[in-house]
Amino acid sequence: MLYGQVHLTLPAWVHDAVDTARTYPRDEDKVTLAIALSRGNIEAGTGGPFGAAVFGPGDRIVAAGVNVVLPQHSSLAHAENMAYMLAQQRLQRARINQDDSGTRDGPYTLATSAQPCCQCFGATIWAGIDRLLIGARADDVEALTEFDEGPLPADWVGELERRGIAVVRDVHREGARAVLAAYGSGGGRHY
Amino acid sequence: MLYGQVHLTLPAWVHDAVDTARTYPRDEDKVTLAIALSRGNIEAGTGGPFGAAVFGPGDRIVAAGVNVVLPQHSSLAHAENMAYMLAQQRLQRARINQDDSGTRDGPYTLATSAQPCCQCFGATIWAGIDRLLIGARADDVEALTEFDEGPLPADWVGELERRGIAVVRDVHREGARAVLAAYGSGGGRHY
């Protein structure tokens, strides 16, 4: 008998923590939400210290994600991947910024509290976003926590930009680092 | 209102196509199943021409996966990722070859009909497998179909092997190529 269902769930507290009525116009507004999700996730004990969100036309939120790897038994369930999967299932499209006939809208932006690891880098190539906003650097993650970011192409920023994905780094880097530091020093349950 | 559920399903025909009672002792046996899944997926019209399976102790099947990207609206739902997620949720572990306290068993092997793309390469780093068996090469995928494999680290095989994942390529490569060629020439619905 094969196991036939993958089921992943956004923790319940995220629904209360995200204001879907407002807009998030600036890059800093978008990353501030991703960092708040990363902090909320360690405070609630629902996963690792990472948060992300997809924003669409009008700077409105399309989907939010947090790391639920250990509690939901899925190495795929990083914050960025959760946000991508939830955005795609909500929009009923395999690529966020185009329908299955190739008609595009947007722009769509992913904001993430920390640089995507090797897995989320690869997922970002196919997810269908136009902009990627990053808080903490990979070096911050590896210096402040026990997490490993994995092997990336040497010019990972260039690989994204050549595929039409603009990359902005160090947005509220210090705020993102503070959550990682709190987690690394035992401020949250270890996932 | 946020969308809060990710739900992905193995197509119903896969349950009939996979004999879970038998063992798959040789590398060739394992990849033969992955290739059969890739062919079945284009014949059934349930996704792209890619199949994969995770095998565990005793050379028994733990999970099977096929590409369901377009029909299920998820750029994450490549064959390898489906097999990893289904294996992890079945075993109730975030890493296939160890429990959450770090106790290991195995070996666990992923067999895939074609070389993992950039996204599935990254997922393979974290999934918890000991061996990776590959049918067709990335060059075959890109020559025979319109799929793009994306950017990998220059020494992607070495990156996996340094993390304890043995890589075996070109297992039944011609059989895997034949499915890609059938798909590329219009033998299947285009997903």
Short mmCIF file of C-alpha atoms in Angstrom, two decimals:
data_model
loop_
_atom_site.label_atom_id
_atom_site.label_comp_id
_atom_site.label_asym_id
_atom_site.label_seq_id
_atom_site.Cartn_x
_atom_site.Cartn_y
_atom_site.Cartn_z
CA MET A 1 0.00 0.00 0.00
CA LEU A 2 1.50 3.33 -1.05
CA TYR A 3 1.11 6.52 0.92
CA GLY A 4 -0.67 8.90 -1.43
CA GLN A 5 -1.29 12.27 0.26
CA VAL A 6 1.01 15.17 1.10
CA HIS A 7 -0.63 17.54 3.51
CA LEU A 8 1.07 20.62 4.97
CA THR A 9 -0.62 23.28 7.07
CA LEU A 10 0.18 26.86 7.95
CA PRO A 11 0.20 27.09 11.77
CA ALA A 12 -3.04 28.58 13.11
CA TRP A 13 -1.35 31.59 14.78
CA VAL A 14 -0.18 32.89 11.37
CA HIS A 15 -3.76 33.69 10.39
CA ASP A 16 -4.04 36.03 13.37
CA ALA A 17 -0.55 37.50 12.92
CA VAL A 18 -0.95 38.65 9.32
CA ASP A 19 -3.07 41.65 8.38
CA THR A 20 -4.35 40.76 4.91
CA ALA A 21 -6.40 43.96 4.60
CA ARG A 22 -3.44 46.33 4.41
CA THR A 23 -0.86 46.94 1.70
CA TYR A 24 2.90 46.46 2.06
CA PRO A 25 4.27 49.06 -0.37
CA ARG A 26 7.96 49.31 0.51
CA ASP A 27 10.57 46.54 0.40
CA GLU A 28 11.10 47.18 4.11
CA ASP A 29 7.39 46.62 4.84
CA LYS A 30 7.48 43.26 3.10
CA VAL A 31 10.61 42.02 4.87
CA THR A 32 9.32 43.30 8.21
CA LEU A 33 6.39 40.89 7.85
CA ALA A 34 8.73 38.00 6.92
CA ILE A 35 10.85 38.72 10.01
CA ALA A 36 7.75 38.95 12.23
CA LEU A 37 6.73 35.51 10.95
CA SER A 38 10.20 34.11 11.72
CA ARG A 39 9.97 35.44 15.28
CA GLY A 40 6.40 34.25 15.72
CA ASN A 41 7.37 30.76 14.62
CA ILE A 42 9.94 30.31 17.35
CA GLU A 43 7.69 31.92 19.96
CA ALA A 44 4.82 29.58 19.04
CA GLY A 45 7.14 26.56 18.80
CA THR A 46 5.79 25.63 15.37
CA GLY A 47 9.11 25.31 13.52
CA GLY A 48 12.47 26.88 12.71
CA PRO A 49 13.32 30.61 12.79
CA PHE A 50 12.33 31.44 9.22
CA GLY A 51 9.42 33.34 7.68
CA ALA A 52 8.47 34.41 4.16
CA ALA A 53 5.58 35.93 2.25
CA VAL A 54 4.50 36.38 -1.37
CA PHE A 55 3.13 39.79 -2.35
CA GLY A 56 1.24 40.49 -5.57
CA PRO A 57 -0.28 43.36 -7.53
CA GLY A 58 -1.14 46.36 -5.35
CA ASP A 59 1.46 45.23 -2.79
CA ARG A 60 -1.10 42.95 -1.18
CA ILE A 61 -0.25 39.67 0.48
CA VAL A 62 -0.91 36.52 -1.56
CA ALA A 63 0.50 33.91 0.84
CA ALA A 64 2.58 33.58 3.98
CA GLY A 65 4.95 30.77 4.98
CA VAL A 66 6.95 29.62 7.97
CA ASN A 67 9.33 26.70 8.45
CA VAL A 68 7.36 23.64 9.62
CA VAL A 69 10.01 21.01 8.80
CA LEU A 70 10.18 19.06 12.05
CA PRO A 71 6.60 19.31 13.37
CA GLN A 72 5.10 18.40 9.99
CA HIS A 73 7.76 15.88 8.94
CA SER A 74 8.86 17.44 5.69
CA SER A 75 12.33 18.59 4.71
CA LEU A 76 10.65 20.50 1.86
CA ALA A 77 8.60 22.66 4.23
CA HIS A 78 10.92 25.66 4.49
CA ALA A 79 9.28 29.08 4.80
CA GLU A 80 9.88 30.08 1.16
CA ASN A 81 8.55 26.77 -0.17
CA MET A 82 5.45 26.98 2.01
CA ALA A 83 4.77 30.50 0.71
CA TYR A 84 5.26 29.38 -2.91
CA MET A 85 3.05 26.31 -2.58
CA LEU A 86 0.30 28.20 -0.78
CA ALA A 87 0.39 31.04 -3.33
CA GLN A 88 0.21 28.61 -6.25
CA GLN A 89 -2.62 26.57 -4.78
CA ARG A 90 -4.54 29.75 -3.94
CA LEU A 91 -4.06 31.15 -7.47
CA GLN A 92 -4.53 27.70 -9.07
CA ARG A 93 -1.38 28.12 -11.16
CA ALA A 94 1.91 26.23 -11.23
CA ARG A 95 3.78 29.53 -11.67
CA ILE A 96 2.75 32.43 -9.49
CA ASN A 97 3.16 35.15 -12.13
CA GLN A 98 1.52 33.39 -15.09
CA ASP A 99 -1.41 31.18 -15.87
CA ASP A 100 -1.00 27.83 -17.59
CA SER A 101 -1.42 29.44 -21.02
CA GLY A 102 1.57 31.70 -20.26
CA THR A 103 -0.38 34.96 -19.74
CA ARG A 104 1.47 36.99 -17.11
CA ASP A 105 0.49 39.45 -14.45
CA GLY A 106 2.32 40.85 -11.47
CA PRO A 107 4.76 41.81 -10.27
CA TYR A 108 5.01 39.17 -7.54
CA THR A 109 7.62 39.46 -4.81
CA LEU A 110 8.90 36.97 -2.26
CA ALA A 111 10.20 38.50 0.95
CA THR A 112 12.18 36.13 3.16
CA SER A 113 13.73 36.62 6.56
CA ALA A 114 16.94 34.86 5.48
CA GLN A 115 18.71 33.95 2.25
CA PRO A 116 17.17 30.90 0.57
CA CYS A 117 19.13 27.67 1.11
CA CYS A 118 20.08 25.43 -1.82
CA GLN A 119 16.60 23.86 -1.88
CA CYS A 120 14.67 27.14 -1.81
CA PHE A 121 17.09 28.69 -4.30
CA GLY A 122 16.13 25.95 -6.76
CA ALA A 123 12.45 26.31 -5.99
CA THR A 124 12.73 30.07 -6.59
CA ILE A 125 13.92 29.38 -10.14
CA TRP A 126 10.56 27.74 -11.01
CA ALA A 127 8.08 29.41 -8.62
CA GLY A 128 7.22 32.38 -10.82
CA ILE A 129 8.30 35.48 -8.90
CA ASP A 130 9.67 38.75 -10.22
CA ARG A 131 11.51 40.05 -7.15
CA LEU A 132 13.28 38.43 -4.19
CA LEU A 133 13.84 40.44 -1.01
CA ILE A 134 16.21 38.97 1.57
CA GLY A 135 16.82 39.91 5.22
CA ALA A 136 19.73 37.98 6.76
CA ARG A 137 22.60 36.55 4.73
CA ALA A 138 23.55 32.87 4.59
CA ASP A 139 26.64 33.75 6.62
CA ASP A 140 24.36 35.14 9.35
CA VAL A 141 22.31 31.92 9.43
CA GLU A 142 25.41 29.76 9.69
CA ALA A 143 27.12 31.99 12.26
CA LEU A 144 24.11 32.42 14.55
CA THR A 145 22.40 29.00 14.31
CA GLU A 146 23.27 25.38 13.55
CA PHE A 147 21.52 25.49 10.18
CA ASP A 148 23.45 24.74 7.00
CA GLU A 149 22.55 26.62 3.80
CA GLY A 150 23.87 23.97 1.41
CA PRO A 151 25.69 24.25 -1.93
CA LEU A 152 24.64 27.02 -4.35
CA PRO A 153 25.88 27.91 -7.83
CA ALA A 154 28.86 30.27 -7.52
CA ASP A 155 26.90 33.21 -8.99
CA TRP A 156 23.50 32.46 -7.48
CA VAL A 157 22.33 36.08 -7.64
CA GLY A 158 23.28 36.28 -11.32
CA GLU A 159 21.46 33.00 -12.05
CA LEU A 160 18.26 34.48 -10.62
CA GLU A 161 18.66 37.84 -12.33
CA ARG A 162 19.30 36.22 -15.72
CA ARG A 163 15.92 34.52 -15.30
CA GLY A 164 14.15 37.80 -14.65
CA ILE A 165 14.17 37.72 -10.84
CA ALA A 166 15.53 40.92 -9.28
CA VAL A 167 17.38 40.27 -6.01
CA VAL A 168 17.60 42.78 -3.13
CA ARG A 169 19.72 41.77 -0.12
CA ASP A 170 20.29 43.09 3.40
CA VAL A 171 16.76 44.49 3.83
CA HIS A 172 16.40 44.91 7.61
CA ARG A 173 19.36 42.56 7.96
CA GLU A 174 19.89 43.50 11.62
CA GLY A 175 16.30 42.73 12.54
CA ALA A 176 16.51 39.37 10.80
CA ARG A 177 19.83 38.62 12.53
CA ALA A 178 18.27 39.39 15.92
CA VAL A 179 15.71 36.59 15.49
CA LEU A 180 18.39 34.13 14.43
CA ALA A 181 20.51 35.14 17.42
CA ALA A 182 17.56 34.67 19.80
CA TYR A 183 16.95 31.22 18.36
CA GLY A 184 20.63 30.26 18.36
CA SER A 185 20.99 31.20 22.02
CA GLY A 186 18.07 29.00 23.01
CA GLY A 187 15.32 31.60 22.91
CA GLY A 188 13.06 29.21 21.04
CA ARG A 189 12.39 25.50 20.97
CA HIS A 190 14.87 23.85 18.65
CA TYR A 191 13.42 22.77 15.35
CA MET B 1 -7.95 35.60 4.64
CA LEU B 2 -4.81 33.51 4.10
CA TYR B 3 -4.79 30.22 2.24
CA GLY B 4 -3.57 27.69 4.79
CA GLN B 5 -3.45 24.20 3.28
CA VAL B 6 -1.07 22.54 0.84
CA HIS B 7 -2.52 19.34 -0.52
CA LEU B 8 -0.80 17.18 -3.14
CA THR B 9 -1.99 13.75 -4.25
CA LEU B 10 -0.34 10.81 -5.97
CA PRO B 11 -2.45 10.04 -9.07
CA ALA B 12 -4.76 7.07 -8.51
CA TRP B 13 -3.22 4.93 -11.29
CA VAL B 14 0.12 4.84 -9.45
CA HIS B 15 -1.37 2.67 -6.72
CA ASP B 16 -2.24 0.02 -9.31
CA ALA B 17 1.04 0.37 -11.21
CA VAL B 18 3.39 -0.26 -8.27
CA ASP B 19 3.85 -3.73 -6.76
CA THR B 20 4.58 -2.97 -3.12
CA ALA B 21 4.82 -6.66 -2.16
CA ARG B 22 8.02 -7.38 -4.10
CA THR B 23 11.62 -6.33 -3.52
CA TYR B 24 13.75 -4.27 -5.91
CA PRO B 25 17.25 -5.58 -5.18
CA ARG B 26 19.36 -4.27 -8.06
CA ASP B 27 19.95 -0.65 -9.05
CA GLU B 28 18.43 -1.53 -12.43
CA ASP B 29 15.25 -2.84 -10.78
CA LYS B 30 14.81 0.43 -8.90
CA VAL B 31 15.34 2.67 -11.92
CA THR B 32 13.10 0.43 -14.06
CA LEU B 33 10.25 1.29 -11.70
CA ALA B 34 11.05 5.03 -11.87
CA ILE B 35 11.02 4.88 -15.68
CA ALA B 36 7.73 2.93 -15.68
CA LEU B 37 6.25 5.71 -13.53
CA SER B 38 7.53 8.37 -15.95
CA ARG B 39 5.90 6.55 -18.86
CA GLY B 40 2.68 5.92 -16.97
CA ASN B 41 2.42 9.58 -16.09
CA ILE B 42 2.37 10.72 -19.71
CA GLU B 43 0.05 7.89 -20.73
CA ALA B 44 -2.41 8.80 -17.97
CA GLY B 45 -2.07 12.54 -18.65
CA THR B 46 -1.41 13.26 -14.98
CA GLY B 47 1.78 15.33 -15.38
CA GLY B 48 5.22 15.59 -16.94
CA PRO B 49 7.45 12.69 -18.06
CA PHE B 50 9.23 12.07 -14.79
CA GLY B 51 9.00 9.32 -12.15
CA ALA B 52 10.88 8.50 -8.96
CA ALA B 53 10.72 6.16 -5.98
CA VAL B 54 12.29 5.84 -2.53
CA PHE B 55 13.46 2.38 -1.48
CA GLY B 56 14.36 1.40 2.07
CA PRO B 57 15.75 -1.50 4.08
CA GLY B 58 15.25 -4.86 2.37
CA ASP B 59 15.03 -3.10 -1.00
CA ARG B 60 11.34 -2.48 -0.45
CA ILE B 61 9.48 0.54 -1.76
CA VAL B 62 8.78 3.31 0.74
CA ALA B 63 7.17 5.87 -1.59
CA ALA B 64 6.62 6.62 -5.26
CA GLY B 65 6.37 9.99 -6.99
CA VAL B 66 5.47 11.44 -10.36
CA ASN B 67 5.49 15.01 -11.67
CA VAL B 68 2.10 16.63 -11.00
CA VAL B 69 3.19 20.26 -11.46
CA LEU B 70 0.55 21.55 -13.85
CA PRO B 71 -2.54 19.52 -12.87
CA GLN B 72 -2.00 20.17 -9.15
CA HIS B 73 -0.72 23.75 -9.48
CA SER B 74 2.63 23.36 -7.74
CA SER B 75 6.07 24.06 -9.16
CA LEU B 76 7.44 22.09 -6.21
CA ALA B 77 5.65 18.89 -7.24
CA HIS B 78 8.40 17.26 -9.25
CA ALA B 79 8.66 13.46 -9.10
CA GLU B 80 11.61 13.42 -6.70
CA ASN B 81 10.01 15.93 -4.34
CA MET B 82 6.72 14.02 -4.31
CA ALA B 83 8.62 10.81 -3.43
CA TYR B 84 10.55 12.59 -0.65
CA MET B 85 7.47 14.25 0.85
CA LEU B 86 5.41 11.06 0.72
CA ALA B 87 8.22 8.99 2.26
CA GLN B 88 8.71 11.51 5.07
CA GLN B 89 5.03 11.79 5.87
CA ARG B 90 4.67 7.98 5.81
CA LEU B 91 7.68 7.54 8.12
CA GLN B 92 6.73 10.60 10.21
CA ARG B 93 10.27 11.98 10.00
CA ALA B 94 11.68 15.13 8.44
CA ARG B 95 14.70 13.14 7.20
CA ILE B 96 14.04 9.79 5.60
CA ASN B 97 17.06 8.00 7.05
CA GLN B 98 16.90 9.25 10.63
CA ASP B 99 14.36 10.00 13.30
CA ASP B 100 14.13 13.39 14.96
CA SER B 101 16.56 12.33 17.70
CA GLY B 102 19.15 11.55 15.01
CA THR B 103 19.00 7.73 15.20
CA ARG B 104 19.63 6.38 11.71
CA ASP B 105 18.53 3.34 9.76
CA GLY B 106 18.67 2.50 6.11
CA PRO B 107 20.08 2.56 3.57
CA TYR B 108 17.47 4.57 1.67
CA THR B 109 17.78 5.07 -2.07
CA LEU B 110 16.06 7.45 -4.45
CA ALA B 111 15.76 6.19 -8.02
CA THR B 112 14.74 8.82 -10.57
CA SER B 113 14.04 8.55 -14.27
CA ALA B 114 16.07 11.71 -14.98
CA GLN B 115 18.74 13.81 -13.28
CA PRO B 116 17.30 16.05 -10.57
CA CYS B 117 16.85 19.69 -11.63
CA CYS B 118 18.19 22.55 -9.49
CA GLN B 119 15.16 22.38 -7.18
CA CYS B 120 15.28 18.61 -6.63
CA PHE B 121 19.07 18.72 -6.29
CA GLY B 122 18.62 21.08 -3.35
CA ALA B 123 15.82 18.98 -1.88
CA THR B 124 18.06 15.91 -2.15
CA ILE B 125 20.63 17.62 0.10
CA TRP B 126 18.12 17.66 3.00
CA ALA B 127 15.79 14.71 2.27
CA GLY B 128 17.82 12.05 4.07
CA ILE B 129 18.82 9.50 1.42
CA ASP B 130 22.00 7.43 1.18
CA ARG B 131 22.05 6.66 -2.53
CA LEU B 132 20.80 8.43 -5.68
CA LEU B 133 20.24 6.41 -8.87
CA ILE B 134 19.68 8.38 -12.08
CA GLY B 135 18.39 7.25 -15.51
CA ALA B 136 18.62 10.02 -18.11
CA ARG B 137 21.11 12.89 -17.93
CA ALA B 138 20.17 16.57 -17.80
CA ASP B 139 21.48 16.86 -21.36
CA ASP B 140 18.97 14.20 -22.43
CA VAL B 141 16.09 16.09 -20.80
CA GLU B 142 17.07 19.36 -22.45
CA ALA B 143 17.75 17.76 -25.88
CA LEU B 144 14.56 15.68 -26.03
CA THR B 145 12.00 17.95 -24.30
CA GLU B 146 11.42 21.65 -23.63
CA PHE B 147 12.23 21.28 -19.93
CA ASP B 148 15.06 23.29 -18.39
CA GLU B 149 17.15 21.74 -15.61
CA GLY B 150 18.24 25.04 -14.07
CA PRO B 151 21.53 26.11 -12.49
CA LEU B 152 23.48 23.59 -10.38
CA PRO B 153 26.74 23.92 -8.46
CA ALA B 154 29.64 23.11 -10.81
CA ASP B 155 30.49 19.88 -8.95
CA TRP B 156 26.97 18.77 -8.05
CA VAL B 157 27.89 15.09 -7.83
CA GLY B 158 30.76 15.92 -5.47
CA GLU B 159 28.49 18.09 -3.32
CA LEU B 160 26.13 15.13 -2.83
CA GLU B 161 28.92 12.63 -2.22
CA ARG B 162 30.60 14.86 0.36
CA ARG B 163 27.28 14.78 2.25
CA GLY B 164 27.19 10.99 2.25
CA ILE B 165 24.94 10.47 -0.77
CA ALA B 166 26.41 8.03 -3.31
CA VAL B 167 25.46 8.92 -6.90
CA VAL B 168 25.08 6.37 -9.72
CA ARG B 169 24.30 7.77 -13.19
CA ASP B 170 23.23 6.30 -16.55
CA VAL B 171 21.22 3.42 -15.07
CA HIS B 172 18.97 2.29 -17.95
CA ARG B 173 19.72 5.64 -19.58
CA GLU B 174 18.39 4.51 -22.95
CA GLY B 175 15.06 3.41 -21.47
CA ALA B 176 14.71 6.73 -19.70
CA ARG B 177 15.62 8.61 -22.88
CA ALA B 178 12.93 6.71 -24.80
CA VAL B 179 10.18 8.08 -22.54
CA LEU B 180 11.51 11.63 -22.86
CA ALA B 181 11.67 11.22 -26.66
CA ALA B 182 8.07 9.94 -26.78
CA TYR B 183 6.94 12.92 -24.73
CA GLY B 184 9.00 15.42 -26.70
CA SER B 185 7.54 14.18 -29.99
CA GLY B 186 4.00 14.65 -28.72
CA GLY B 187 3.35 11.16 -27.40
CA GLY B 188 1.85 12.58 -24.25
CA ARG B 189 -0.22 15.58 -23.23
CA HIS B 190 2.09 18.48 -22.56
CA TYR B 191 2.52 19.27 -18.89
#
